[in-house]
Amino acid sequence: MRKLVLGCVWAVSAATAQANDGGVEFSGSGFLTVAAGKVLGGDGAQDFNGYRAPMFVSDYGQGGIYQRGGWTLKPDSKLGLQGTAAFNPHFSVTGQAVARGARDGQFNLEWAYLNYVIDDRLTFQLGRKRLPLFYYSETQDVGLAYPWVHLPPGQYGWEIVNYNGANLLYRDQWGGWSSSMNFFAGGETRRDNPYQKIYNGKDTRTDSRWSNIRGADMTLARDWVEVRAAYIQSDIQNRFEDPTIPPPYGYSPKAAQKIYALSFSVDQRNWVVRNEYLYMDRKPMGEEDYSFLLGVGYRIGPYLPMLTYNRYRMRLSPHAADPTVIDPASIDPLAAERWSTLAFSLRYDLTPTSAVKAQLERWRDDSGSAFNANASGNSVPFGNARLLSVSYDMVF
Amino acid sequence: MMRRYLLLLALCALLPPPDAAADVVVIANPRAGVDRLSRDEVVNIFLGRFRQLPSGLSALPADLPSSQPEKAVFYRQLVNKELAEINAYWARLVFSGRTVPPRQAVGNDDLVSWVAGTQGAIGYVDRARADGRVKIVYEFSP
């Protein structure tokens, strides 16, 4: 990471030195979400590993969790600042830092990349970016971009959300449709991953690594209909600092994963539809994951009421597991994690660049034994929960 | 009672619809090598999806500031969206490095002079402001 930042700083200084005609054009922008939420109630769970149940995970990637207690601003509030230095119409450098309540307000560099526009069709980018898993993945922090207070967690809740690498964007138009294709490769190591704390305990430390990331996404758009497909493969490794054994702690053996995502987005007349699918093949680890989300809203002037259902299902199969990665005997097919959320959200556009939202949500837990407090009680007993959250979102 | 409603209806019919005040047209630089654009092409250029003119030149779109009523009229007529929805659309793209929004003009005069002086430039203004320095390449059907 540090090397990449140094690389970008070097590139900026080198390019600045070369920008002798016309100079460098700087531009800045940003986004803000102030969100407050409260768990209204729930059942089927007990406190565990430092978390107060019932709890509602709103942002797995950043560890945004609403727990039993009063109102909190932490899980979904964030401030992002983006700056771009354009050296000429072809070459620019962009950085984006985000401070979030879920991470105690410290700024993290989420984006830092060089952008080289080859021609009207091709753009090459190099650096640190968001991993383009799903429709809103690249703008998961920009609340104004989506209709909800937070993204549906069953679809968007994964341990790696960034990568360092390179990508090539290709744009074209066919008939009335515009197309955008993106090919990317890279890797990411997330130290002390907040996602893993949800599963392993609040005071544990796990580093996660996705290496050899290769993928492509494609979007076809016409008017306000967008169809998007994405495929990503990588190797996964974790390094868990198990307090019951003495260090040193090493990374687990590499396990291959394949991720398939499909989404449909329609804003036609007053109707707003968001529909996404995910299949994640982690068979070497004995795991497969499925997610489906459907949100339907109807715009009435500046109001957008919307009902969104998101179902997440895990399938565990010992026979599919690679014994060099995990002991198949340790996999209990009945232990799989399964849950769904149903959200009623209302967005009101205050001004063209700001909105307020309210969201009432129900988390229903159908998990198997290892994820159910009533059975083993030693893992993530999400239980059922009801959450009320409100937000103010803006861009500037 | 009925007569009062009829009178009200008649008065409403006399009032112009909100958008009729501005007859917005899409203008391009005369050296862009373009006579006419299709609606899909205008949409792709202004929404940052594909920015090449049929002549092969790069399309350089410019937006009016939100304070100018023509901007809201343009997007309502082009894609039937309010400015809040257009900004939400851009919020998803600006912070993802996929594309950049149109160049922001200071006002109508600035937009027309910029289009007049930049090959490949494309913008929108009230028809009355589209003078001989620019070429009308797309009109909304009445």
PDB file of N, CA and C in Angstrom, chain A residues 222-292:
ATOM      1  N   ARG A 222     -29.540   1.686 -21.735  1.00  0.00           N
ATOM      2  CA  ARG A 222     -30.333   2.455 -22.680  1.00  0.00           C
ATOM      3  C   ARG A 222     -31.359   3.208 -21.856  1.00  0.00           C
ATOM      4  N   ASP A 223     -31.375   4.519 -22.018  1.00  0.00           N
ATOM      5  CA  ASP A 223     -32.219   5.354 -21.176  1.00  0.00           C
ATOM      6  C   ASP A 223     -31.960   5.003 -19.713  1.00  0.00           C
ATOM      7  N   TRP A 224     -32.978   4.511 -19.021  1.00  0.00           N
ATOM      8  CA  TRP A 224     -32.808   4.235 -17.595  1.00  0.00           C
ATOM      9  C   TRP A 224     -32.960   2.757 -17.305  1.00  0.00           C
ATOM     10  N   VAL A 225     -32.531   1.965 -18.287  1.00  0.00           N
ATOM     11  CA  VAL A 225     -32.454   0.530 -18.075  1.00  0.00           C
ATOM     12  C   VAL A 225     -30.983   0.167 -18.122  1.00  0.00           C
ATOM     13  N   GLU A 226     -30.491  -0.477 -17.082  1.00  0.00           N
ATOM     14  CA  GLU A 226     -29.093  -0.901 -17.078  1.00  0.00           C
ATOM     15  C   GLU A 226     -29.013  -2.380 -16.712  1.00  0.00           C
ATOM     16  N   VAL A 227     -28.238  -3.110 -17.493  1.00  0.00           N
ATOM     17  CA  VAL A 227     -28.007  -4.525 -17.214  1.00  0.00           C
ATOM     18  C   VAL A 227     -26.514  -4.673 -16.984  1.00  0.00           C
ATOM     19  N   ARG A 228     -26.147  -5.296 -15.867  1.00  0.00           N
ATOM     20  CA  ARG A 228     -24.730  -5.391 -15.539  1.00  0.00           C
ATOM     21  C   ARG A 228     -24.386  -6.831 -15.166  1.00  0.00           C
ATOM     22  N   ALA A 229     -23.256  -7.298 -15.675  1.00  0.00           N
ATOM     23  CA  ALA A 229     -22.777  -8.631 -15.319  1.00  0.00           C
ATOM     24  C   ALA A 229     -21.316  -8.508 -14.911  1.00  0.00           C
ATOM     25  N   ALA A 230     -20.907  -9.273 -13.931  1.00  0.00           N
ATOM     26  CA  ALA A 230     -19.504  -9.232 -13.501  1.00  0.00           C
ATOM     27  C   ALA A 230     -19.023 -10.633 -13.150  1.00  0.00           C
ATOM     28  N   TYR A 231     -17.756 -10.862 -13.425  1.00  0.00           N
ATOM     29  CA  TYR A 231     -17.113 -12.121 -13.034  1.00  0.00           C
ATOM     30  C   TYR A 231     -15.771 -11.782 -12.395  1.00  0.00           C
ATOM     31  N   ILE A 232     -15.500 -12.371 -11.246  1.00  0.00           N
ATOM     32  CA  ILE A 232     -14.221 -12.138 -10.578  1.00  0.00           C
ATOM     33  C   ILE A 232     -13.712 -13.467 -10.023  1.00  0.00           C
ATOM     34  N   GLN A 233     -12.431 -13.709 -10.198  1.00  0.00           N
ATOM     35  CA  GLN A 233     -11.827 -14.880  -9.551  1.00  0.00           C
ATOM     36  C   GLN A 233     -10.598 -14.433  -8.777  1.00  0.00           C
ATOM     37  N   SER A 234     -10.295 -15.151  -7.727  1.00  0.00           N
ATOM     38  CA  SER A 234      -9.085 -14.821  -6.961  1.00  0.00           C
ATOM     39  C   SER A 234      -8.736 -15.998  -6.055  1.00  0.00           C
ATOM     40  N   ASP A 235      -7.595 -15.882  -5.415  1.00  0.00           N
ATOM     41  CA  ASP A 235      -7.249 -16.813  -4.340  1.00  0.00           C
ATOM     42  C   ASP A 235      -7.554 -16.106  -3.016  1.00  0.00           C
ATOM     43  N   ILE A 236      -8.014 -16.875  -2.049  1.00  0.00           N
ATOM     44  CA  ILE A 236      -8.319 -16.287  -0.734  1.00  0.00           C
ATOM     45  C   ILE A 236      -7.399 -16.911   0.313  1.00  0.00           C
ATOM     46  N   GLN A 237      -6.942 -16.060   1.227  1.00  0.00           N
ATOM     47  CA  GLN A 237      -6.190 -16.562   2.370  1.00  0.00           C
ATOM     48  C   GLN A 237      -6.532 -15.709   3.583  1.00  0.00           C
ATOM     49  N   ASN A 238      -6.487 -16.311   4.736  1.00  0.00           N
ATOM     50  CA  ASN A 238      -6.676 -15.564   5.972  1.00  0.00           C
ATOM     51  C   ASN A 238      -5.535 -15.868   6.931  1.00  0.00           C
ATOM     52  N   ARG A 239      -5.254 -14.885   7.762  1.00  0.00           N
ATOM     53  CA  ARG A 239      -4.229 -15.079   8.789  1.00  0.00           C
ATOM     54  C   ARG A 239      -4.872 -14.697  10.117  1.00  0.00           C
ATOM     55  N   PHE A 240      -5.286 -15.712  10.860  1.00  0.00           N
ATOM     56  CA  PHE A 240      -6.019 -15.503  12.095  1.00  0.00           C
ATOM     57  C   PHE A 240      -5.067 -15.594  13.283  1.00  0.00           C
ATOM     58  N   GLU A 241      -5.029 -14.566  14.096  1.00  0.00           N
ATOM     59  CA  GLU A 241      -4.176 -14.571  15.285  1.00  0.00           C
ATOM     60  C   GLU A 241      -4.944 -15.244  16.416  1.00  0.00           C
ATOM     61  N   ASP A 242      -4.829 -16.559  16.424  1.00  0.00           N
ATOM     62  CA  ASP A 242      -5.589 -17.368  17.375  1.00  0.00           C
ATOM     63  C   ASP A 242      -5.003 -17.218  18.779  1.00  0.00           C
ATOM     64  N   PRO A 243      -5.773 -16.640  19.707  1.00  0.00           N
ATOM     65  CA  PRO A 243      -5.231 -16.402  21.053  1.00  0.00           C
ATOM     66  C   PRO A 243      -4.937 -17.691  21.823  1.00  0.00           C
ATOM     67  N   THR A 244      -5.468 -18.823  21.333  1.00  0.00           N
ATOM     68  CA  THR A 244      -5.255 -20.077  22.076  1.00  0.00           C
ATOM     69  C   THR A 244      -3.946 -20.757  21.696  1.00  0.00           C
ATOM     70  N   ILE A 245      -3.285 -20.275  20.630  1.00  0.00           N
ATOM     71  CA  ILE A 245      -1.988 -20.854  20.276  1.00  0.00           C
ATOM     72  C   ILE A 245      -0.944 -19.748  20.188  1.00  0.00           C
ATOM     73  N   PRO A 246       0.309 -20.078  20.495  1.00  0.00           N
ATOM     74  CA  PRO A 246       1.335 -19.032  20.473  1.00  0.00           C
ATOM     75  C   PRO A 246       1.704 -18.636  19.037  1.00  0.00           C
ATOM     76  N   PRO A 247       2.152 -17.381  18.831  1.00  0.00           N
ATOM     77  CA  PRO A 247       2.592 -16.959  17.490  1.00  0.00           C
ATOM     78  C   PRO A 247       3.881 -17.696  17.119  1.00  0.00           C
ATOM     79  N   PRO A 248       4.409 -17.640  15.885  1.00  0.00           N
ATOM     80  CA  PRO A 248       3.903 -16.801  14.787  1.00  0.00           C
ATOM     81  C   PRO A 248       2.653 -17.382  14.120  1.00  0.00           C
ATOM     82  N   TYR A 249       1.860 -16.509  13.516  1.00  0.00           N
ATOM     83  CA  TYR A 249       0.659 -16.920  12.805  1.00  0.00           C
ATOM     84  C   TYR A 249       0.883 -16.783  11.304  1.00  0.00           C
ATOM     85  N   GLY A 250       0.554 -17.847  10.585  1.00  0.00           N
ATOM     86  CA  GLY A 250       0.772 -17.786   9.133  1.00  0.00           C
ATOM     87  C   GLY A 250      -0.554 -17.713   8.389  1.00  0.00           C
ATOM     88  N   TYR A 251      -0.438 -17.446   7.091  1.00  0.00           N
ATOM     89  CA  TYR A 251      -1.636 -17.426   6.249  1.00  0.00           C
ATOM     90  C   TYR A 251      -2.112 -18.849   5.974  1.00  0.00           C
ATOM     91  N   SER A 252      -3.406 -19.001   5.839  1.00  0.00           N
ATOM     92  CA  SER A 252      -3.995 -20.287   5.485  1.00  0.00           C
ATOM     93  C   SER A 252      -3.616 -20.613   4.039  1.00  0.00           C
ATOM     94  N   PRO A 253      -3.712 -21.900   3.634  1.00  0.00           N
ATOM     95  CA  PRO A 253      -3.399 -22.232   2.234  1.00  0.00           C
ATOM     96  C   PRO A 253      -4.344 -21.490   1.288  1.00  0.00           C
ATOM     97  N   LYS A 254      -3.860 -21.245   0.066  1.00  0.00           N
ATOM     98  CA  LYS A 254      -4.688 -20.524  -0.909  1.00  0.00           C
ATOM     99  C   LYS A 254      -5.891 -21.359  -1.329  1.00  0.00           C
ATOM    100  N   ALA A 255      -7.046 -20.712  -1.388  1.00  0.00           N
ATOM    101  CA  ALA A 255      -8.251 -21.380  -1.893  1.00  0.00           C
ATOM    102  C   ALA A 255      -8.809 -20.506  -3.007  1.00  0.00           C
ATOM    103  N   ALA A 256      -9.194 -21.154  -4.126  1.00  0.00           N
ATOM    104  CA  ALA A 256      -9.699 -20.366  -5.257  1.00  0.00           C
ATOM    105  C   ALA A 256     -11.174 -20.039  -5.071  1.00  0.00           C
ATOM    106  N   GLN A 257     -11.565 -18.859  -5.483  1.00  0.00           N
ATOM    107  CA  GLN A 257     -12.985 -18.509  -5.488  1.00  0.00           C
ATOM    108  C   GLN A 257     -13.356 -17.914  -6.838  1.00  0.00           C
ATOM    109  N   LYS A 258     -14.622 -18.075  -7.193  1.00  0.00           N
ATOM    110  CA  LYS A 258     -15.166 -17.486  -8.429  1.00  0.00           C
ATOM    111  C   LYS A 258     -16.456 -16.775  -8.054  1.00  0.00           C
ATOM    112  N   ILE A 259     -16.567 -15.518  -8.479  1.00  0.00           N
ATOM    113  CA  ILE A 259     -17.739 -14.714  -8.115  1.00  0.00           C
ATOM    114  C   ILE A 259     -18.485 -14.318  -9.382  1.00  0.00           C
ATOM    115  N   TYR A 260     -19.791 -14.579  -9.398  1.00  0.00           N
ATOM    116  CA  TYR A 260     -20.628 -14.209 -10.538  1.00  0.00           C
ATOM    117  C   TYR A 260     -21.708 -13.250 -10.045  1.00  0.00           C
ATOM    118  N   ALA A 261     -21.865 -12.121 -10.701  1.00  0.00           N
ATOM    119  CA  ALA A 261     -22.880 -11.151 -10.277  1.00  0.00           C
ATOM    120  C   ALA A 261     -23.653 -10.641 -11.479  1.00  0.00           C
ATOM    121  N   LEU A 262     -24.934 -10.419 -11.267  1.00  0.00           N
ATOM    122  CA  LEU A 262     -25.807  -9.940 -12.336  1.00  0.00           C
ATOM    123  C   LEU A 262     -26.754  -8.907 -11.734  1.00  0.00           C
ATOM    124  N   SER A 263     -26.969  -7.794 -12.432  1.00  0.00           N
ATOM    125  CA  SER A 263     -27.920  -6.830 -11.874  1.00  0.00           C
ATOM    126  C   SER A 263     -28.738  -6.156 -12.967  1.00  0.00           C
ATOM    127  N   PHE A 264     -29.936  -5.799 -12.590  1.00  0.00           N
ATOM    128  CA  PHE A 264     -30.852  -5.067 -13.462  1.00  0.00           C
ATOM    129  C   PHE A 264     -31.293  -3.828 -12.704  1.00  0.00           C
ATOM    130  N   SER A 265     -31.223  -2.703 -13.389  1.00  0.00           N
ATOM    131  CA  SER A 265     -31.633  -1.458 -12.758  1.00  0.00           C
ATOM    132  C   SER A 265     -32.545  -0.726 -13.729  1.00  0.00           C
ATOM    133  N   VAL A 266     -33.732  -0.397 -13.264  1.00  0.00           N
ATOM    134  CA  VAL A 266     -34.709   0.262 -14.126  1.00  0.00           C
ATOM    135  C   VAL A 266     -35.263   1.488 -13.411  1.00  0.00           C
ATOM    136  N   ASP A 267     -35.231   2.645 -14.077  1.00  0.00           N
ATOM    137  CA  ASP A 267     -35.893   3.857 -13.582  1.00  0.00           C
ATOM    138  C   ASP A 267     -36.781   4.326 -14.711  1.00  0.00           C
ATOM    139  N   GLN A 268     -37.924   3.746 -14.846  1.00  0.00           N
ATOM    140  CA  GLN A 268     -38.765   4.037 -15.995  1.00  0.00           C
ATOM    141  C   GLN A 268     -40.055   4.674 -15.521  1.00  0.00           C
ATOM    142  N   ARG A 269     -40.414   5.782 -16.114  1.00  0.00           N
ATOM    143  CA  ARG A 269     -41.537   6.594 -15.640  1.00  0.00           C
ATOM    144  C   ARG A 269     -41.322   6.833 -14.148  1.00  0.00           C
ATOM    145  N   ASN A 270     -42.254   6.413 -13.305  1.00  0.00           N
ATOM    146  CA  ASN A 270     -42.066   6.661 -11.874  1.00  0.00           C
ATOM    147  C   ASN A 270     -41.542   5.440 -11.125  1.00  0.00           C
ATOM    148  N   TRP A 271     -41.390   4.345 -11.839  1.00  0.00           N
ATOM    149  CA  TRP A 271     -40.988   3.113 -11.174  1.00  0.00           C
ATOM    150  C   TRP A 271     -39.475   2.995 -11.068  1.00  0.00           C
ATOM    151  N   VAL A 272     -39.021   2.525  -9.917  1.00  0.00           N
ATOM    152  CA  VAL A 272     -37.595   2.303  -9.684  1.00  0.00           C
ATOM    153  C   VAL A 272     -37.442   0.845  -9.255  1.00  0.00           C
ATOM    154  N   VAL A 273     -36.640   0.090 -10.005  1.00  0.00           N
ATOM    155  CA  VAL A 273     -36.440  -1.326  -9.672  1.00  0.00           C
ATOM    156  C   VAL A 273     -34.945  -1.615  -9.589  1.00  0.00           C
ATOM    157  N   ARG A 274     -34.524  -2.256  -8.517  1.00  0.00           N
ATOM    158  CA  ARG A 274     -33.142  -2.715  -8.390  1.00  0.00           C
ATOM    159  C   ARG A 274     -33.198  -4.221  -8.132  1.00  0.00           C
ATOM    160  N   ASN A 275     -32.483  -4.973  -8.948  1.00  0.00           N
ATOM    161  CA  ASN A 275     -32.555  -6.419  -8.869  1.00  0.00           C
ATOM    162  C   ASN A 275     -31.138  -6.966  -9.052  1.00  0.00           C
ATOM    163  N   GLU A 276     -30.633  -7.666  -8.034  1.00  0.00           N
ATOM    164  CA  GLU A 276     -29.255  -8.169  -8.123  1.00  0.00           C
ATOM    165  C   GLU A 276     -29.174  -9.636  -7.695  1.00  0.00           C
ATOM    166  N   TYR A 277     -28.221 -10.319  -8.310  1.00  0.00           N
ATOM    167  CA  TYR A 277     -27.984 -11.727  -8.010  1.00  0.00           C
ATOM    168  C   TYR A 277     -26.497 -11.951  -7.792  1.00  0.00           C
ATOM    169  N   LEU A 278     -26.201 -12.872  -6.907  1.00  0.00           N
ATOM    170  CA  LEU A 278     -24.803 -13.220  -6.652  1.00  0.00           C
ATOM    171  C   LEU A 278     -24.676 -14.725  -6.461  1.00  0.00           C
ATOM    172  N   TYR A 279     -23.666 -15.288  -7.103  1.00  0.00           N
ATOM    173  CA  TYR A 279     -23.276 -16.664  -6.798  1.00  0.00           C
ATOM    174  C   TYR A 279     -21.783 -16.660  -6.563  1.00  0.00           C
ATOM    175  N   MET A 280     -21.384 -17.176  -5.416  1.00  0.00           N
ATOM    176  CA  MET A 280     -19.968 -17.187  -5.085  1.00  0.00           C
ATOM    177  C   MET A 280     -19.545 -18.648  -4.901  1.00  0.00           C
ATOM    178  N   ASP A 281     -18.601 -19.062  -5.715  1.00  0.00           N
ATOM    179  CA  ASP A 281     -18.133 -20.446  -5.673  1.00  0.00           C
ATOM    180  C   ASP A 281     -16.843 -20.491  -4.852  1.00  0.00           C
ATOM    181  N   ARG A 282     -16.959 -20.981  -3.632  1.00  0.00           N
ATOM    182  CA  ARG A 282     -15.777 -21.154  -2.779  1.00  0.00           C
ATOM    183  C   ARG A 282     -15.666 -22.633  -2.410  1.00  0.00           C
ATOM    184  N   LYS A 283     -15.871 -23.473  -3.432  1.00  0.00           N
ATOM    185  CA  LYS A 283     -15.945 -24.915  -3.182  1.00  0.00           C
ATOM    186  C   LYS A 283     -14.706 -25.479  -2.497  1.00  0.00           C
ATOM    187  N   PRO A 284     -13.482 -25.019  -2.829  1.00  0.00           N
ATOM    188  CA  PRO A 284     -12.317 -25.572  -2.110  1.00  0.00           C
ATOM    189  C   PRO A 284     -12.429 -25.402  -0.595  1.00  0.00           C
ATOM    190  N   MET A 285     -13.208 -24.386  -0.167  1.00  0.00           N
ATOM    191  CA  MET A 285     -13.433 -24.205   1.260  1.00  0.00           C
ATOM    192  C   MET A 285     -14.739 -24.877   1.692  1.00  0.00           C
ATOM    193  N   GLY A 286     -15.352 -25.614   0.757  1.00  0.00           N
ATOM    194  CA  GLY A 286     -16.609 -26.290   1.058  1.00  0.00           C
ATOM    195  C   GLY A 286     -17.797 -25.344   1.100  1.00  0.00           C
ATOM    196  N   GLU A 287     -17.644 -24.165   0.521  1.00  0.00           N
ATOM    197  CA  GLU A 287     -18.681 -23.131   0.678  1.00  0.00           C
ATOM    198  C   GLU A 287     -19.154 -22.578  -0.659  1.00  0.00           C
ATOM    199  N   GLU A 288     -20.455 -22.336  -0.730  1.00  0.00           N
ATOM    200  CA  GLU A 288     -21.025 -21.595  -1.848  1.00  0.00           C
ATOM    201  C   GLU A 288     -21.988 -20.566  -1.259  1.00  0.00           C
ATOM    202  N   ASP A 289     -22.062 -19.382  -1.874  1.00  0.00           N
ATOM    203  CA  ASP A 289     -22.926 -18.325  -1.352  1.00  0.00           C
ATOM    204  C   ASP A 289     -23.842 -17.815  -2.450  1.00  0.00           C
ATOM    205  N   TYR A 290     -25.063 -17.545  -2.046  1.00  0.00           N
ATOM    206  CA  TYR A 290     -26.061 -17.030  -2.980  1.00  0.00           C
ATOM    207  C   TYR A 290     -26.704 -15.791  -2.358  1.00  0.00           C
ATOM    208  N   SER A 291     -26.933 -14.774  -3.177  1.00  0.00           N
ATOM    209  CA  SER A 291     -27.702 -13.638  -2.686  1.00  0.00           C
ATOM    210  C   SER A 291     -28.613 -13.148  -3.801  1.00  0.00           C
ATOM    211  N   PHE A 292     -29.753 -12.684  -3.383  1.00  0.00           N
ATOM    212  CA  PHE A 292     -30.746 -12.172  -4.320  1.00  0.00           C
ATOM    213  C   PHE A 292     -31.358 -10.936  -3.685  1.00  0.00           C
TER     214      PHE A 292
END
